[in-house]
Backbone as a chain_set.jsonl record, in Angstrom:
{"seq": "XXXXXXXXXXXXXXXXXXXXXXXXXXXXXXXXXXXXXXXXXXXXXXXXXXXXXXXXXXXXXXXXXXXXXXXXXXXXXXXXXXXXXXXXXXXXXXXXXXXXXXXXXXXXXXXXXXXXXXXXXXXXXXXXXXXXXXXXXXXXXXXX", "coords": {"N": [[12.947, 86.634, 136.472], [10.662, 85.772, 138.893], [7.397, 86.938, 139.069], [7.964, 89.191, 137.478], [7.864, 91.413, 134.595], [9.117, 90.567, 131.44], [12.185, 91.573, 129.947], [12.105, 94.602, 128.091], [9.486, 94.793, 127.756], [6.726, 96.229, 128.072], [4.165, 96.772, 130.412], [1.63, 97.712, 129.575], [0.488, 98.749, 126.281], [-0.464, 101.1, 123.898], [-1.813, 101.855, 120.859], [-2.542, 103.93, 118.004], [-4.281, 105.059, 114.879], [-4.872, 107.283, 112.393], [-6.141, 108.349, 109.316], [-6.762, 110.395, 106.371], [-7.97, 110.949, 103.147], [-8.884, 113.351, 101.329], [-10.743, 114.323, 98.363], [-9.441, 116.708, 95.992], [-11.251, 119.142, 95.084], [-12.653, 118.555, 91.805], [-10.617, 117.661, 90.27], [-9.44, 115.199, 90.107], [-7.206, 114.848, 91.784], [-5.946, 114.165, 94.971], [-5.722, 114.552, 98.396], [-3.533, 113.659, 101.249], [-3.472, 112.861, 104.686], [-2.042, 111.612, 107.598], [-1.526, 110.035, 110.537], [0.149, 108.435, 113.298], [0.347, 106.738, 116.527], [2.164, 105.672, 119.42], [1.923, 104.604, 122.649], [3.59, 103.53, 125.483], [3.836, 101.856, 128.589], [5.885, 102.031, 131.519], [8.851, 100.413, 131.452], [11.497, 97.668, 131.74], [14.848, 97.911, 130.594], [16.836, 96.21, 130.588], [18.466, 93.029, 130.271], [18.971, 91.831, 132.638], [17.073, 92.806, 134.383], [17.674, 94.828, 135.906], [16.939, 97.266, 138.407], [17.883, 99.971, 138.036], [17.744, 100.067, 135.461], [15.369, 100.981, 134.437], [12.853, 102.321, 132.365], [10.932, 105.293, 131.726], [7.537, 105.487, 130.737], [6.486, 106.324, 127.528], [5.614, 108.329, 124.524], [5.48, 108.077, 121.153], [4.933, 109.502, 117.932], [3.995, 109.492, 114.818], [4.048, 110.91, 111.349], [2.437, 112.064, 108.187], [1.863, 113.799, 105.238], [0.633, 114.522, 102.126], [0.195, 114.84, 98.357], [-1.753, 113.25, 95.917], [-1.764, 112.458, 92.398], [-4.003, 112.409, 89.639], [-5.648, 109.426, 89.356], [-3.834, 108.239, 90.969], [-1.277, 108.019, 89.744], [1.112, 109.378, 90.368], [2.597, 110.576, 93.365], [3.487, 112.775, 96.013], [4.822, 112.974, 99.14], [5.464, 114.21, 102.394], [6.986, 113.11, 105.363], [7.336, 112.144, 108.757], [8.959, 110.559, 111.296], [8.903, 109.717, 114.909], [7.942, 112.183, 115.563], [8.24, 114.314, 117.687], [10.553, 114.108, 118.62], [11.007, 112.229, 120.687], [12.93, 111.361, 123.407], [14.341, 108.006, 124.325], [15.32, 104.936, 125.818], [16.39, 101.995, 124.527], [17.715, 99.737, 124.823], [19.632, 98.978, 127.812], [22.706, 98.223, 129.264], [25.232, 96.615, 131.335], [28.419, 98.013, 131.731], [31.465, 96.575, 130.829], [34.22, 95.558, 132.984], [33.962, 97.295, 135.158], [33.42, 98.755, 138.382], [30.911, 97.626, 140.574], [30.108, 97.809, 143.218], [29.565, 99.088, 146.476], [31.621, 98.97, 148.315], [34.964, 98.591, 147.399], [36.075, 95.955, 145.778], [34.878, 94.111, 147.069], [32.47, 91.517, 147.702], [29.007, 90.577, 148.161], [29.013, 87.933, 149.43], [31.449, 87.914, 150.752], [31.243, 89.604, 153.069], [30.496, 90.193, 156.494], [28.127, 88.384, 158.343], [24.983, 89.827, 158.916], [25.745, 92.305, 158.154], [25.336, 95.813, 157.234], [25.585, 96.291, 154.488], [25.029, 97.821, 151.625], [23.813, 97.208, 148.322], [25.174, 99.463, 146.745], [25.28, 100.968, 143.474], [26.362, 103.269, 142.716], [28.922, 103.677, 141.623], [28.768, 102.229, 139.116], [28.808, 101.913, 135.631], [26.809, 102.137, 132.867], [25.69, 101.054, 129.517], [24.051, 102.3, 126.764], [21.478, 101.777, 124.11], [20.108, 104.115, 122.367], [16.731, 105.165, 121.399], [15.475, 105.656, 117.993], [16.06, 108.866, 116.765], [14.228, 111.848, 115.872], [13.232, 111.699, 112.595], [13.136, 112.629, 109.232], [11.446, 113.01, 106.0], [11.161, 112.925, 102.228], [9.022, 111.462, 99.994], [8.66, 110.141, 96.734], [6.439, 109.011, 94.582], [5.65, 106.914, 91.461], [3.625, 105.371, 88.963], [3.856, 103.36, 86.277]], "CA": [[12.527, 86.813, 137.834], [9.325, 85.403, 139.361], [6.509, 87.87, 139.09], [8.401, 90.393, 136.876], [7.852, 91.477, 133.103], [10.219, 90.232, 130.595], [13.019, 92.781, 129.645], [11.729, 95.291, 127.116], [8.073, 94.247, 127.733], [5.926, 97.18, 128.897], [2.823, 95.918, 130.848], [0.615, 98.34, 128.723], [0.964, 99.437, 125.13], [-1.594, 101.482, 123.211], [-1.658, 102.224, 119.563], [-3.694, 104.5, 117.377], [-3.62, 105.648, 113.791], [-5.871, 108.021, 111.532], [-5.778, 108.89, 107.979], [-7.788, 111.109, 105.581], [-7.532, 111.247, 101.788], [-10.032, 113.81, 100.748], [-10.551, 114.67, 97.151], [-9.136, 118.079, 95.928], [-12.232, 119.284, 94.016], [-13.137, 117.55, 90.976], [-9.564, 117.614, 89.525], [-8.785, 113.892, 90.222], [-6.117, 115.038, 92.761], [-6.363, 113.957, 96.408], [-4.555, 114.833, 99.531], [-3.289, 112.691, 102.23], [-2.903, 113.279, 105.931], [-1.794, 110.586, 108.205], [-0.847, 110.01, 111.87], [-0.117, 107.084, 114.117], [1.018, 106.937, 117.698], [2.167, 104.336, 120.349], [2.289, 104.962, 124.041], [3.764, 102.394, 126.256], [3.805, 102.149, 130.275], [7.33, 101.93, 131.998], [9.431, 98.924, 131.101], [12.969, 97.622, 131.94], [15.481, 97.698, 129.233], [18.017, 95.614, 130.955], [18.082, 91.658, 130.287], [18.912, 91.375, 134.109], [15.918, 93.381, 135.059], [18.038, 95.785, 137.174], [16.011, 98.469, 138.796], [18.494, 101.099, 137.473], [17.62, 100.118, 133.999], [14.017, 101.163, 134.085], [12.593, 103.561, 131.464], [9.674, 105.695, 131.906], [6.705, 105.484, 129.658], [6.598, 107.433, 126.552], [4.695, 108.446, 123.474], [6.051, 108.4, 119.945], [4.086, 109.977, 117.032], [4.5, 109.58, 113.184], [3.08, 111.54, 110.606], [2.682, 111.993, 106.583], [1.054, 114.753, 104.488], [0.914, 114.757, 100.718], [-0.937, 114.881, 97.475], [-1.777, 112.384, 94.838], [-2.348, 112.803, 91.0], [-5.158, 111.606, 89.185], [-5.616, 107.743, 89.12], [-2.716, 107.789, 91.844], [-0.168, 107.714, 88.925], [2.126, 109.791, 91.205], [2.326, 111.033, 94.643], [4.601, 113.539, 96.9], [4.467, 112.811, 100.734], [6.422, 114.539, 103.486], [6.85, 112.339, 106.309], [8.19, 112.341, 109.925], [9.081, 109.429, 112.444], [9.202, 110.354, 116.047], [7.86, 113.486, 115.085], [8.36, 115.291, 118.837], [11.956, 113.873, 119.023], [11.037, 111.734, 122.188], [14.338, 110.627, 123.84], [14.183, 106.746, 125.047], [16.332, 103.875, 125.818], [15.738, 100.72, 123.891], [18.551, 98.541, 125.788], [20.708, 99.459, 128.624], [23.712, 97.141, 129.811], [26.506, 97.028, 132.327], [29.81, 98.243, 130.919], [32.3, 95.61, 131.297], [35.348, 95.918, 133.909], [33.692, 98.506, 135.981], [33.104, 98.226, 139.695], [29.418, 97.812, 140.841], [29.641, 97.632, 144.64], [29.78, 100.313, 147.132], [32.71, 98.575, 148.924], [35.803, 98.291, 146.529], [36.657, 94.775, 145.808], [33.941, 93.185, 148.088], [31.33, 90.743, 147.167], [28.282, 90.4, 149.329], [29.163, 86.81, 150.154], [32.643, 88.332, 151.606], [30.728, 90.596, 154.168], [30.076, 89.532, 157.65], [26.753, 88.058, 158.45], [24.077, 90.79, 159.292], [26.316, 93.697, 157.943], [24.653, 96.633, 156.671], [26.105, 96.37, 153.255], [23.989, 98.274, 150.388], [24.46, 96.919, 147.139], [25.141, 100.607, 146.073], [25.743, 100.795, 142.293], [26.754, 104.602, 142.433], [30.066, 103.688, 140.866], [28.716, 101.358, 138.054], [28.591, 102.389, 134.44], [25.834, 101.726, 131.912], [25.879, 101.557, 128.243], [22.68, 102.328, 126.141], [21.225, 101.958, 122.794], [18.917, 105.17, 122.357], [15.613, 104.762, 120.32], [15.625, 106.63, 116.905], [15.571, 110.254, 117.073], [13.24, 112.266, 114.727], [13.76, 111.668, 111.221], [12.011, 112.99, 108.203], [11.946, 112.979, 104.511], [10.028, 113.274, 101.26], [8.884, 110.132, 99.181], [8.039, 110.278, 95.466], [6.073, 107.446, 93.754], [5.122, 106.957, 90.493], [3.045, 104.273, 88.511], [4.117, 103.294, 84.768]], "C": [[11.104, 86.633, 138.143], [8.451, 86.772, 139.536], [6.857, 89.257, 138.344], [8.042, 90.355, 135.541], [9.039, 91.153, 132.575], [10.935, 91.523, 130.151], [12.37, 93.33, 128.263], [10.016, 95.003, 126.804], [7.182, 95.028, 128.65], [4.649, 96.334, 129.352], [1.507, 96.526, 130.063], [1.141, 98.924, 127.345], [-0.379, 99.866, 124.437], [-1.074, 102.16, 121.779], [-2.891, 102.763, 118.893], [-3.283, 105.096, 116.066], [-5.08, 106.412, 113.15], [-5.424, 108.471, 110.359], [-6.953, 109.422, 107.306], [-7.288, 111.18, 104.169], [-8.779, 111.887, 101.09], [-9.532, 114.265, 99.312], [-10.353, 116.305, 96.902], [-10.128, 118.582, 94.625], [-12.535, 118.249, 93.07], [-11.88, 117.434, 89.825], [-8.79, 116.149, 89.236], [-7.592, 113.89, 91.13], [-6.846, 114.621, 94.061], [-5.329, 114.073, 97.309], [-4.641, 113.801, 100.376], [-2.921, 113.241, 103.597], [-3.132, 111.849, 106.756], [-1.211, 110.732, 109.474], [-0.842, 108.937, 112.499], [0.773, 107.586, 115.436], [1.215, 105.897, 118.45], [2.647, 104.891, 121.578], [2.549, 103.789, 124.718], [4.217, 102.625, 127.82], [5.522, 101.931, 130.418], [7.709, 100.443, 131.756], [10.938, 98.91, 131.56], [13.743, 97.214, 130.709], [16.817, 96.816, 129.412], [17.693, 93.919, 130.666], [18.217, 91.153, 131.604], [17.881, 91.858, 134.822], [16.361, 94.319, 136.178], [17.345, 96.753, 137.301], [16.431, 99.685, 138.047], [18.288, 101.145, 136.148], [16.153, 100.345, 133.548], [13.832, 102.406, 133.171], [11.256, 103.938, 131.483], [8.88, 105.427, 130.714], [6.787, 106.532, 128.876], [5.515, 107.41, 125.432], [5.529, 108.861, 122.207], [4.897, 108.565, 118.873], [4.661, 110.253, 115.676], [3.676, 110.229, 112.473], [3.484, 111.815, 109.154], [1.59, 112.916, 106.045], [1.585, 114.702, 102.943], [-0.299, 114.807, 99.708], [-0.722, 113.799, 96.569], [-2.378, 112.788, 93.602], [-3.384, 112.124, 90.753], [-4.835, 110.26, 88.902], [-4.238, 107.266, 89.964], [-1.557, 107.417, 91.111], [1.019, 108.261, 89.498], [1.621, 110.398, 92.46], [3.614, 111.824, 95.294], [4.085, 113.55, 98.277], [5.763, 113.421, 101.523], [5.97, 113.713, 104.534], [7.839, 112.657, 107.605], [8.023, 111.095, 110.872], [9.495, 110.073, 113.658], [9.068, 111.792, 116.021], [8.296, 114.708, 116.152], [9.757, 114.847, 119.328], [11.868, 113.331, 120.594], [12.435, 110.928, 122.558], [13.874, 109.378, 124.819], [15.176, 106.072, 124.902], [15.73, 102.682, 125.263], [16.64, 99.448, 124.593], [19.5, 99.422, 126.561], [21.406, 98.218, 129.322], [24.683, 97.694, 130.725], [27.604, 97.096, 131.532], [30.583, 97.229, 131.625], [33.466, 96.158, 132.156], [35.166, 96.959, 134.611], [33.111, 98.069, 137.42], [31.391, 98.556, 139.854], [29.002, 97.824, 142.25], [30.158, 99.133, 145.485], [31.047, 100.075, 148.1], [33.635, 97.976, 147.962], [36.222, 96.919, 146.588], [35.844, 93.909, 146.597], [32.842, 92.529, 147.381], [30.369, 90.62, 148.358], [28.371, 89.042, 150.129], [30.514, 87.085, 151.067], [32.377, 88.994, 152.809], [30.435, 89.837, 155.24], [28.612, 89.365, 157.682], [26.105, 89.401, 159.089], [24.711, 92.266, 159.16], [25.297, 94.51, 157.182], [25.125, 97.191, 155.367], [24.927, 96.735, 152.278], [24.688, 97.958, 149.175], [24.497, 98.323, 146.284], [25.664, 100.461, 144.508], [26.077, 102.295, 141.91], [28.147, 104.761, 141.43], [30.036, 102.759, 139.487], [28.384, 102.466, 136.894], [27.682, 101.68, 133.584], [25.98, 102.11, 130.567], [24.342, 101.527, 127.923], [22.664, 102.338, 124.888], [19.851, 102.888, 122.863], [17.951, 104.765, 121.193], [15.933, 105.878, 119.363], [15.244, 107.712, 116.979], [14.605, 110.608, 115.795], [13.994, 112.207, 113.448], [12.691, 111.953, 110.316], [12.446, 112.962, 106.828], [10.826, 113.125, 103.614], [10.249, 111.846, 100.337], [7.99, 110.737, 97.906], [7.459, 108.989, 95.041], [5.562, 107.795, 92.478], [4.665, 105.412, 90.038], [3.514, 104.192, 86.928], [3.257, 102.59, 84.165]], "O": [[10.322, 87.412, 137.597], [8.962, 87.669, 140.206], [6.194, 90.277, 138.534], [7.849, 89.212, 135.124], [10.055, 91.433, 133.211], [10.244, 92.53, 129.997], [12.132, 92.515, 127.372], [9.507, 95.034, 125.684], [6.894, 94.641, 129.782], [4.217, 95.372, 128.717], [0.475, 95.863, 129.962], [2.2, 99.551, 127.341], [-1.321, 99.074, 124.401], [-0.073, 102.871, 121.689], [-4.019, 102.299, 119.062], [-2.165, 105.601, 115.958], [-6.206, 106.044, 113.484], [-4.314, 109.001, 110.312], [-8.071, 108.992, 107.59], [-6.105, 111.493, 104.033], [-9.574, 111.227, 100.421], [-8.362, 114.523, 99.029], [-11.032, 117.105, 97.546], [-9.827, 118.438, 93.44], [-12.678, 117.093, 93.471], [-12.133, 117.156, 88.653], [-7.867, 115.953, 88.444], [-6.97, 112.83, 91.205], [-8.063, 114.701, 94.223], [-4.172, 113.74, 97.054], [-5.615, 113.049, 100.378], [-2.039, 114.099, 103.631], [-4.121, 111.127, 106.626], [-0.336, 111.593, 109.569], [-1.865, 108.263, 112.369], [1.61, 108.488, 115.452], [0.414, 104.986, 118.243], [3.664, 105.584, 121.611], [1.703, 102.906, 124.576], [4.928, 103.581, 128.129], [6.249, 101.699, 129.452], [6.942, 99.487, 131.866], [11.555, 99.96, 131.739], [13.365, 96.339, 129.93], [17.693, 96.732, 128.551], [16.529, 93.588, 130.892], [17.657, 90.086, 131.856], [17.702, 91.376, 135.941], [15.672, 94.586, 137.162], [17.0, 97.293, 136.25], [15.601, 100.394, 137.478], [18.597, 102.176, 135.551], [15.758, 99.96, 132.447], [14.582, 103.38, 133.242], [10.386, 103.088, 131.288], [9.477, 105.141, 129.675], [7.114, 107.63, 129.328], [4.627, 106.557, 125.432], [6.199, 109.893, 122.227], [3.945, 107.787, 118.935], [5.575, 111.04, 115.43], [2.498, 110.231, 112.832], [4.675, 111.819, 108.843], [0.435, 112.752, 106.44], [2.771, 114.827, 102.636], [-1.482, 114.815, 100.049], [0.426, 113.387, 96.405], [-3.432, 113.422, 93.632], [-3.766, 111.25, 91.531], [-3.83, 109.959, 88.258], [-3.655, 106.206, 89.737], [-0.788, 106.596, 91.61], [2.061, 107.683, 89.189], [0.439, 110.695, 92.629], [4.737, 111.404, 95.017], [3.011, 114.087, 98.55], [6.917, 113.097, 101.242], [4.765, 113.531, 104.713], [8.894, 113.284, 107.508], [6.887, 110.708, 111.146], [10.371, 110.936, 113.595], [9.963, 112.543, 116.407], [8.632, 115.821, 115.747], [10.105, 115.225, 120.446], [12.484, 113.844, 121.528], [12.838, 109.954, 121.922], [13.215, 109.559, 125.843], [16.001, 106.342, 124.03], [14.568, 102.397, 125.552], [16.153, 98.34, 124.816], [20.062, 100.408, 126.082], [20.749, 97.333, 129.868], [24.938, 98.886, 130.896], [27.766, 96.26, 130.643], [30.431, 97.007, 132.826], [33.673, 97.36, 131.994], [36.142, 97.688, 134.793], [32.385, 97.08, 137.519], [30.792, 99.509, 139.356], [27.814, 97.846, 142.569], [30.951, 99.986, 145.085], [31.476, 101.078, 148.67], [33.309, 96.858, 147.563], [36.834, 96.657, 147.624], [36.319, 92.785, 146.755], [32.333, 93.114, 146.424], [30.846, 90.562, 149.492], [27.919, 88.949, 151.271], [30.609, 86.442, 152.112], [33.272, 88.991, 153.654], [30.073, 88.689, 154.983], [27.895, 90.164, 157.078], [26.856, 90.039, 159.826], [24.344, 93.223, 159.842], [24.442, 93.921, 156.522], [25.084, 98.4, 155.14], [23.958, 95.984, 152.168], [25.849, 98.287, 148.93], [23.904, 98.349, 145.206], [26.619, 99.691, 144.403], [26.056, 102.538, 140.703], [28.373, 105.71, 140.678], [31.064, 102.557, 138.841], [27.865, 103.565, 137.089], [27.824, 100.457, 133.593], [26.327, 103.255, 130.28], [23.519, 100.911, 128.599], [23.634, 102.813, 124.299], [18.772, 102.494, 123.305], [18.329, 104.139, 120.203], [16.533, 106.888, 119.729], [14.055, 107.858, 117.262], [14.299, 109.806, 114.912], [15.152, 112.591, 113.283], [11.525, 111.617, 110.52], [13.632, 112.899, 106.502], [9.696, 113.398, 104.02], [11.322, 111.309, 100.063], [7.017, 111.49, 97.956], [8.092, 107.945, 95.197], [5.045, 108.901, 92.326], [5.157, 104.411, 90.558], [3.465, 105.294, 86.382], [3.328, 102.439, 82.945]]}, "num_chains": 1, "name": "protein.A"}
């Protein structure tokens, strides 16, 4: 549609990350602290840019904490994706075979000229693919 953003394309996106790998004394061990975030403004999740498929802007945060052995021969890291379990929709779509108008069986072209018909979607159903929920895990690495 002219003048509209593309589907799943927020107008603004901001990303940031920070990492720190301090030595732990003079043992040859080191620590790891890492975090990244992504903020994005409102966007439309539907390929048809339907106004009812707008998603509010949101922030996701990922993190990692761990230790590394001497010469980085091994490491243990605890990590989390979507740390604060932000709920968001990646894609929304119209459900097939469902009514979408305020007047059952009517199309806008069937109504008399000048009618006060409002294309109400109160009876329409939408399907959604949600974003990934919080996940976490442990990663073990070694060098031979």
